[in-house]
Short mmCIF file of C-alpha atoms and ligand atoms in Angstrom, two decimals:
data_model
loop_
_atom_site.label_atom_id
_atom_site.label_comp_id
_atom_site.label_asym_id
_atom_site.label_seq_id
_atom_site.Cartn_x
_atom_site.Cartn_y
_atom_site.Cartn_z
CA MET A 1 61.01 40.54 -26.88
CA PRO A 2 61.59 37.02 -28.28
CA SER A 3 61.69 34.33 -25.60
CA PRO A 4 65.03 32.66 -25.01
CA PHE A 5 63.19 29.34 -24.53
CA SER A 6 62.26 26.71 -27.08
CA PHE A 7 59.99 23.66 -26.81
CA GLN A 8 61.66 20.27 -27.19
CA SER A 9 59.73 17.45 -28.86
CA SER A 10 59.08 16.04 -25.37
CA GLY A 11 57.22 19.24 -24.50
CA SER A 12 60.06 20.51 -22.33
CA ILE A 13 61.20 24.07 -22.70
CA VAL A 14 64.92 24.37 -22.15
CA PRO A 15 66.64 27.70 -21.75
CA PRO A 16 69.56 28.17 -24.07
CA TYR A 17 71.46 29.63 -21.16
CA ASP A 18 72.30 28.23 -17.76
CA ILE A 19 70.31 29.67 -14.83
CA SER A 20 73.05 30.29 -12.29
CA GLY A 21 74.91 27.21 -13.47
CA SER A 22 71.92 24.91 -12.89
CA ASP A 23 69.98 22.73 -15.30
CA ILE A 24 66.54 24.30 -15.06
CA THR A 25 63.87 23.14 -17.48
CA ILE A 26 60.31 24.39 -17.72
CA THR A 27 57.50 22.01 -18.63
CA PRO A 28 53.71 21.90 -18.33
CA LEU A 29 52.38 20.50 -15.05
CA LEU A 30 51.76 16.73 -15.20
CA PRO A 31 49.39 14.58 -13.08
CA ASP A 32 52.38 12.93 -11.35
CA ASP A 33 53.64 16.35 -10.18
CA LEU A 34 50.61 17.23 -8.07
CA SER A 35 51.94 16.43 -4.60
CA ALA A 36 55.43 17.72 -5.41
CA VAL A 37 54.21 21.17 -6.52
CA SER A 38 51.46 21.94 -4.01
CA HIS A 39 53.91 23.93 -1.82
CA LEU A 40 54.67 26.10 -4.86
CA THR A 41 51.41 28.01 -4.76
CA PHE A 42 49.18 29.60 -2.11
CA PRO A 43 46.83 27.17 -0.27
CA SER A 44 43.69 28.67 -1.78
CA TYR A 45 44.94 28.02 -5.33
CA ARG A 46 45.93 24.37 -4.78
CA VAL A 47 42.50 23.28 -5.96
CA LEU A 48 43.43 24.67 -9.39
CA LEU A 49 46.36 22.29 -9.77
CA GLU A 50 44.12 19.28 -10.23
CA LYS A 51 42.01 21.19 -12.71
CA ALA A 52 45.13 22.22 -14.62
CA VAL A 53 46.20 18.63 -15.31
CA ASN A 54 42.73 17.61 -16.43
CA THR A 55 43.21 17.28 -20.18
CA THR A 56 39.68 18.47 -20.92
CA ASN A 57 40.51 21.76 -19.19
CA GLU A 58 42.57 23.82 -21.56
CA LYS A 59 41.97 27.06 -19.72
CA ILE A 60 44.37 26.85 -16.77
CA LEU A 61 48.02 27.19 -17.69
CA ALA A 62 50.43 25.66 -15.19
CA LEU A 63 54.17 25.59 -15.87
CA VAL A 64 56.76 23.96 -13.63
CA ALA A 65 60.45 24.83 -13.36
CA ARG A 66 62.55 21.80 -12.42
CA SER A 67 66.10 21.12 -11.41
CA LYS A 68 67.15 17.51 -12.06
CA GLY A 69 63.47 16.69 -12.42
CA ILE A 70 62.50 18.18 -9.05
CA PRO A 71 59.96 21.03 -9.10
CA VAL A 72 61.49 24.29 -7.86
CA GLY A 73 59.07 26.85 -9.27
CA LEU A 74 55.50 27.12 -10.56
CA VAL A 75 53.42 29.65 -12.44
CA LEU A 76 49.62 29.45 -12.73
CA ALA A 77 47.36 31.46 -15.02
CA GLU A 78 43.72 31.31 -16.11
CA PRO A 79 41.24 33.50 -17.99
CA PRO A 80 39.82 36.31 -15.81
CA SER A 81 36.30 36.11 -14.42
CA VAL A 82 33.58 38.78 -14.37
CA MET A 83 34.55 39.41 -10.75
CA ASP A 84 38.08 40.57 -11.53
CA ASN A 85 38.54 44.29 -11.07
CA PHE A 86 39.55 45.06 -14.65
CA SER A 87 37.46 46.68 -17.36
CA TYR A 88 35.70 44.59 -19.99
CA ASN A 89 38.27 45.64 -22.60
CA GLU A 90 41.21 44.85 -20.34
CA LYS A 91 39.82 41.36 -19.70
CA LYS A 92 39.02 40.65 -23.36
CA ASN A 93 41.47 38.02 -24.72
CA ALA A 94 43.50 38.34 -21.52
CA LEU A 95 45.03 35.66 -19.33
CA LYS A 96 45.28 36.30 -15.59
CA LEU A 97 48.51 35.48 -13.75
CA ILE A 98 47.26 33.89 -10.53
CA SER A 99 50.44 32.82 -8.81
CA VAL A 100 54.17 32.58 -9.39
CA MET A 101 56.36 31.01 -6.75
CA THR A 102 59.93 29.77 -6.44
CA ASP A 103 61.03 27.34 -3.74
CA PRO A 104 62.72 29.52 -1.05
CA GLN A 105 66.05 27.73 -1.52
CA TRP A 106 66.03 28.57 -5.22
CA ARG A 107 65.11 32.24 -5.09
CA ARG A 108 67.11 35.00 -6.79
CA ARG A 109 68.39 32.66 -9.48
CA SER A 110 66.12 33.98 -12.26
CA ILE A 111 63.69 31.06 -12.01
CA ALA A 112 60.57 33.22 -11.68
CA ASN A 113 61.90 35.39 -14.47
CA ALA A 114 62.24 32.31 -16.68
CA LEU A 115 58.73 31.12 -15.74
CA LEU A 116 57.22 34.47 -16.72
CA GLN A 117 59.11 34.49 -20.01
CA VAL A 118 57.74 31.07 -20.89
CA LEU A 119 54.25 32.04 -19.73
CA THR A 120 54.47 35.11 -21.96
CA GLN A 121 55.54 33.07 -24.98
CA LYS A 122 52.92 30.39 -24.42
CA SER A 123 50.12 32.95 -23.87
CA ARG A 124 51.05 34.72 -27.07
CA ASP A 125 51.09 31.40 -28.95
CA LEU A 126 47.59 30.70 -27.62
CA GLY A 127 46.33 34.01 -29.01
CA TYR A 128 46.04 36.02 -25.80
CA VAL A 129 46.76 39.72 -26.22
CA ARG A 130 47.45 40.63 -22.60
CA LEU A 131 48.50 39.21 -19.25
CA ILE A 132 46.85 40.78 -16.22
CA THR A 133 47.24 40.27 -12.50
CA GLY A 134 45.94 41.51 -9.15
CA TYR A 135 47.58 41.21 -5.74
CA THR A 136 47.66 42.97 -2.39
CA THR A 137 50.40 44.95 -0.72
CA LYS A 138 50.29 42.37 2.08
CA ILE A 139 52.11 39.63 0.16
CA LYS A 140 55.43 38.96 1.84
CA SER A 141 57.33 39.05 -1.46
CA LEU A 142 55.87 42.38 -2.61
CA ALA A 143 59.24 43.96 -3.49
CA ALA A 144 60.45 40.82 -5.26
CA PHE A 145 57.18 40.39 -7.17
CA GLU A 146 57.00 44.00 -8.34
CA HIS A 147 60.66 43.80 -9.36
CA LEU A 148 59.95 40.57 -11.20
CA ILE A 149 57.04 41.88 -13.26
CA ALA A 150 58.90 45.11 -14.04
CA SER A 151 61.90 43.19 -15.34
CA SER A 152 59.54 40.91 -17.31
CA GLY A 153 58.18 43.82 -19.35
CA TRP A 154 54.93 44.53 -17.45
CA GLY A 155 53.52 48.03 -17.09
CA ALA A 156 53.73 49.83 -13.75
CA PRO A 157 51.23 48.50 -11.15
CA VAL A 158 48.26 50.74 -10.34
CA PRO A 159 46.30 50.91 -7.05
CA SER A 160 43.00 49.05 -7.42
CA MET A 161 41.09 48.70 -4.13
CA GLU A 162 41.47 49.96 -0.57
CA LEU A 163 40.86 47.08 1.86
CA SER A 164 39.58 48.01 5.30
CA ILE A 165 39.81 45.15 7.81
CA PHE A 166 37.97 45.28 11.14
CA ARG A 167 36.86 43.14 14.03
CA ILE A 168 33.09 43.23 14.26
CA GLY A 169 33.55 43.62 18.04
CA ASP A 170 35.26 46.98 17.39
CA MET A 171 32.90 48.09 14.62
CA GLU A 172 29.69 47.36 16.54
CA THR A 173 30.46 50.17 18.99
CA ALA A 174 30.95 52.77 16.21
CA SER A 175 28.54 55.67 16.55
CA TRP A 176 27.76 55.86 12.80
CA LEU A 177 26.01 52.48 12.99
CA ASP A 178 23.18 53.92 15.10
CA ALA A 179 23.07 57.25 13.29
CA VAL A 180 21.58 55.56 10.21
CA SER A 181 19.25 52.84 11.41
CA THR A 182 15.81 53.75 10.06
CA PRO A 183 14.69 53.93 6.42
CA PRO A 184 12.49 56.87 5.36
CA PRO A 185 8.73 56.32 4.79
CA GLY A 186 8.02 54.14 1.76
CA TYR A 187 11.29 52.16 2.07
CA GLN A 188 11.71 48.80 3.82
CA LEU A 189 14.84 46.96 4.84
CA PHE A 190 14.88 43.18 4.36
CA THR A 191 17.40 40.34 4.38
CA MET A 192 18.40 38.60 1.17
CA ASP A 193 16.91 35.26 2.19
CA LYS A 194 13.54 37.02 1.72
CA ILE A 195 14.14 38.22 -1.84
CA THR A 196 11.29 37.16 -4.13
CA ASP A 197 11.66 35.32 -7.43
CA GLU A 198 10.24 38.34 -9.28
CA GLU A 199 12.79 40.67 -7.66
CA ARG A 200 15.60 38.29 -8.57
CA VAL A 201 14.43 38.19 -12.20
CA ARG A 202 14.17 41.98 -12.34
CA ILE A 203 17.70 42.48 -10.99
CA ASN A 204 19.09 39.92 -13.42
CA THR A 205 17.30 41.69 -16.28
CA ASP A 206 18.90 45.00 -15.24
CA ILE A 207 22.30 43.30 -15.10
CA ALA A 208 21.80 41.80 -18.57
CA ALA A 209 20.80 45.24 -19.87
CA GLY A 210 24.01 46.73 -18.43
CA ASP A 211 22.14 48.93 -15.91
CA ILE A 212 23.80 47.19 -12.96
CA PRO A 213 27.47 46.13 -13.27
CA GLU A 214 27.73 42.34 -12.95
CA ASN A 215 30.41 42.51 -10.25
CA LEU A 216 28.06 44.66 -8.11
CA SER A 217 25.17 42.20 -8.39
CA PRO A 218 23.69 41.01 -5.08
CA PHE A 219 24.19 37.52 -6.52
CA ALA A 220 27.93 37.99 -7.14
CA GLU A 221 29.77 34.96 -5.72
CA GLU A 222 26.41 33.72 -4.46
CA GLU A 223 27.88 30.34 -3.48
CA TYR A 224 29.54 32.17 -0.55
CA LEU A 225 26.60 34.49 0.28
CA VAL A 226 25.23 34.63 3.84
CA PRO A 227 21.68 35.69 2.86
CA GLU A 228 20.24 35.97 6.37
CA ILE A 229 22.58 38.88 7.20
CA SER A 230 22.86 40.42 3.71
CA VAL A 231 20.58 43.42 3.44
CA GLY A 232 18.38 44.94 0.73
CA LEU A 233 16.22 48.08 0.63
CA ARG A 234 12.84 47.96 -1.14
CA SER A 235 10.67 50.77 -2.42
CA GLY A 236 7.48 50.45 -4.46
CA GLY A 237 8.31 46.89 -5.55
CA ASP A 238 11.90 47.71 -6.56
CA ILE A 239 15.11 46.83 -4.77
CA VAL A 240 17.04 50.08 -4.71
CA ALA A 241 20.09 49.28 -2.54
CA TRP A 242 21.93 46.34 -1.00
CA MET A 243 24.93 45.29 1.04
CA THR A 244 25.82 41.61 0.61
CA LEU A 245 28.03 39.65 2.97
CA ILE A 246 29.88 36.56 1.79
CA ARG A 247 32.20 34.09 3.49
CA ALA A 248 35.55 35.44 2.28
CA PRO A 249 36.88 32.62 0.08
CA LEU A 250 40.56 33.36 0.86
CA VAL A 251 40.30 34.38 4.54
CA ALA A 252 38.86 31.75 6.87
CA ASP A 253 37.91 34.05 9.77
CA ALA A 254 36.36 36.96 7.87
CA LEU A 255 33.16 37.96 6.15
CA CYS A 256 33.68 39.96 3.00
CA TYR A 257 31.36 42.97 2.73
CA ARG A 258 31.07 42.12 -0.94
CA THR A 259 28.75 44.50 -2.77
CA LEU A 260 27.46 47.83 -1.58
CA PHE A 261 25.13 49.21 -4.23
CA VAL A 262 22.66 52.09 -4.38
CA HIS A 263 20.53 52.72 -7.46
CA PRO A 264 22.15 55.64 -9.35
CA LYS A 265 18.96 57.76 -9.18
CA LEU A 266 18.96 57.56 -5.37
CA ARG A 267 22.60 58.26 -4.69
CA THR A 268 22.45 61.91 -3.72
CA ALA A 269 22.38 62.61 -0.02
CA LYS A 270 19.83 59.93 0.86
CA GLY A 271 22.30 57.96 2.96
CA PHE A 272 21.08 54.59 1.63
CA GLY A 273 24.63 53.24 1.32
CA PRO A 274 25.44 53.80 5.01
CA LEU A 275 21.93 52.52 5.91
CA VAL A 276 22.30 49.09 4.27
CA ALA A 277 25.98 48.81 5.33
CA ALA A 278 25.13 49.64 8.96
CA THR A 279 22.21 47.20 9.00
CA ALA A 280 24.39 44.40 7.61
CA GLY A 281 27.11 45.25 10.15
CA LYS A 282 24.64 45.03 13.03
CA LEU A 283 23.32 41.69 11.75
CA HIS A 284 26.91 40.40 11.49
CA ALA A 285 27.48 41.48 15.11
CA ALA A 286 24.29 39.72 16.28
CA SER A 287 24.70 36.53 14.23
CA PRO A 288 26.22 33.24 15.45
CA ILE A 289 28.47 33.39 12.36
CA ARG A 290 30.44 35.97 14.31
CA LYS A 291 32.17 33.13 16.21
CA GLU A 292 33.42 31.55 13.00
CA ARG A 293 34.06 34.87 11.17
CA PRO A 294 34.69 37.69 13.66
CA LYS A 295 36.37 39.93 11.07
CA GLY A 296 35.05 42.00 8.20
CA ILE A 297 36.79 42.97 4.96
CA PHE A 298 35.41 45.99 3.15
CA ALA A 299 36.95 46.60 -0.28
CA THR A 300 36.54 49.92 -2.11
CA SER A 301 37.67 50.70 -5.63
CA PHE A 302 39.91 53.76 -5.81
CA ASN A 303 37.60 54.92 -8.64
CA SER A 304 34.59 54.97 -6.34
CA ILE A 305 35.16 58.31 -4.64
CA LYS A 306 31.91 58.38 -2.61
CA GLN A 307 32.43 54.90 -1.23
CA LEU A 308 36.06 55.70 -0.51
CA ASN A 309 34.95 58.73 1.51
CA PHE A 310 32.45 56.53 3.35
CA ALA A 311 35.10 53.91 4.17
CA ARG A 312 37.71 56.44 5.24
CA LYS A 313 35.37 58.51 7.38
CA ARG A 314 33.23 55.82 8.99
CA LEU A 315 34.99 52.46 8.76
CA ASN A 316 38.72 53.08 8.79
CA PRO A 317 38.86 54.65 12.28
CA HIS A 318 37.59 51.29 13.61
CA CYS A 319 39.85 49.08 11.47
CA PHE A 320 42.99 47.32 12.69
CA GLU A 321 44.44 47.04 9.22
CA ILE A 322 44.12 48.97 5.96
CA TYR A 323 46.02 48.01 2.84
CA GLU A 324 45.58 48.14 -0.89
CA SER A 325 45.28 45.82 -3.82
CA ARG A 326 47.10 46.61 -7.05
CA LYS A 327 46.73 45.48 -10.59
CA ALA A 328 49.19 45.30 -13.47
CA GLN A 329 49.22 44.17 -17.06
CA CYS A 330 51.60 43.11 -19.78
CA ASN A 331 50.81 43.76 -23.42
CA LEU A 332 51.54 40.68 -25.54
CA GLN A 333 51.01 42.32 -28.89
CA PRO A 334 53.98 43.45 -30.96
C1 COA B 1 58.37 36.65 -6.14
C2 COA B 1 59.18 35.37 -6.36
C3 COA B 1 58.36 34.45 -7.25
C4 COA B 1 60.48 35.72 -7.11
O1 COA B 1 61.12 34.50 -7.45
P1 COA B 1 62.67 34.39 -7.83
O2 COA B 1 62.86 33.12 -8.55
O3 COA B 1 63.50 34.64 -6.63
O4 COA B 1 62.83 35.64 -8.81
P2 COA B 1 64.01 35.90 -9.84
O5 COA B 1 65.29 35.35 -9.30
O6 COA B 1 63.58 35.44 -11.19
O7 COA B 1 64.10 37.47 -9.79
C5 COA B 1 63.23 38.28 -10.56
C6 COA B 1 63.60 39.74 -10.34
O8 COA B 1 63.19 40.14 -9.00
C7 COA B 1 64.31 40.60 -8.26
N1 COA B 1 64.15 40.11 -6.90
C8 COA B 1 64.04 38.83 -6.50
N2 COA B 1 63.89 38.78 -5.16
C9 COA B 1 63.94 40.06 -4.73
C10 COA B 1 63.82 40.66 -3.46
N3 COA B 1 63.66 39.92 -2.36
N4 COA B 1 63.89 42.01 -3.37
C11 COA B 1 64.03 42.77 -4.48
N5 COA B 1 64.14 42.26 -5.72
C12 COA B 1 64.08 40.92 -5.84
C13 COA B 1 65.52 39.98 -8.94
O9 COA B 1 66.68 40.74 -8.72
C14 COA B 1 65.10 40.00 -10.39
O10 COA B 1 65.24 41.32 -10.93
P3 COA B 1 66.05 41.57 -12.30
O11 COA B 1 65.36 40.71 -13.32
O12 COA B 1 65.90 43.02 -12.52
O13 COA B 1 67.44 41.11 -12.02
C15 COA B 1 59.59 34.70 -5.02
O14 COA B 1 60.11 35.67 -4.15
C16 COA B 1 58.47 33.93 -4.36
O15 COA B 1 58.25 32.76 -4.65
N6 COA B 1 57.71 34.55 -3.43
C17 COA B 1 56.57 33.91 -2.76
C18 COA B 1 55.39 33.82 -3.70
C19 COA B 1 54.83 35.19 -4.08
O16 COA B 1 54.61 36.04 -3.24
N7 COA B 1 54.56 35.38 -5.37
C20 COA B 1 54.06 36.65 -5.90
C21 COA B 1 52.59 36.78 -5.87
S1 COA B 1 51.75 35.63 -6.92
#
């Protein structure tokens, strides 16, 4: 669908029609806008605004809707990372919609719709073939957002991950934690602060060879890793399973149970997944970090049937909240 917007020589994009009788224009974010737009995205994404106006950074797209020069809406997008829960092909030449927000007083006047139309046009001009996004069913504007993307030509959202949220104080009393506390002969549990350089190199080699998916690496989001309570399982010089715990970047009082991985050859009925998960859970319960981060977030892909069974049977009965993340995409090709 051709966009109803056109760029002016000033860089402004002016709709050829009035948005509810107002004078809305859409322009790229400028350095002078920073303080006036920070309320138009979620706190955790505000750090991206400064990056977006840095002229050497051409990756983050930030577009502002204004009325009489005053920002009333903002859309932010950037290329996806290896951590995003989309396939390699879906992420190839894709741009990820991170946030779209309209000032509460300006909602339901087609401003977000206009922002997405301009984002679509600009992304296509830049050679992207797809827009993708991920979000959770907890966002307050879920109905509005899903309506918005549907009316902007996106495909239907699909469930992506089940998120099980617990208080470690509730989980530590769960009986399954003690049912799986000892590794069989020949296997040793250890914490990730004790991983050796050789083991690290070997895991990275397996990742590079495609034997371990990059987003399941024990080093995924390593800047947030809490190594002294993240758990690995060794056998004969190999690391065969792990459960890593990271400081959840978007939730201040939770640890994210980030990657639960068991070597494919050892997945049948050995119980290594529950073993490393239970050990990490017990270490979380016993660690001083529990004061700062008393909650745990365990995310399971809906494609991972075994892990979903594990979460539903063992974790969910002790969780105070369970919700899902969804993903959606918009094809930009004709
Ligand atoms: C989602 C949000 C951006 C929509 O902004 P908006 O400017 O009010 O949206 P628009 O007026 O362009 O409406 C877009 C579509 O959504 C529909 N819509 C808007 N608000 C709605 C609501 N509360 N319930 C149902 N539908 C709604 C509109 O009718 C319109 O549909 P149509 O094109 O079929 O007529 C806004 O609610 C918001 O800022 N929410 C907080 C931020 C957020 O959660 N963003 C989404 C995750 S990044």
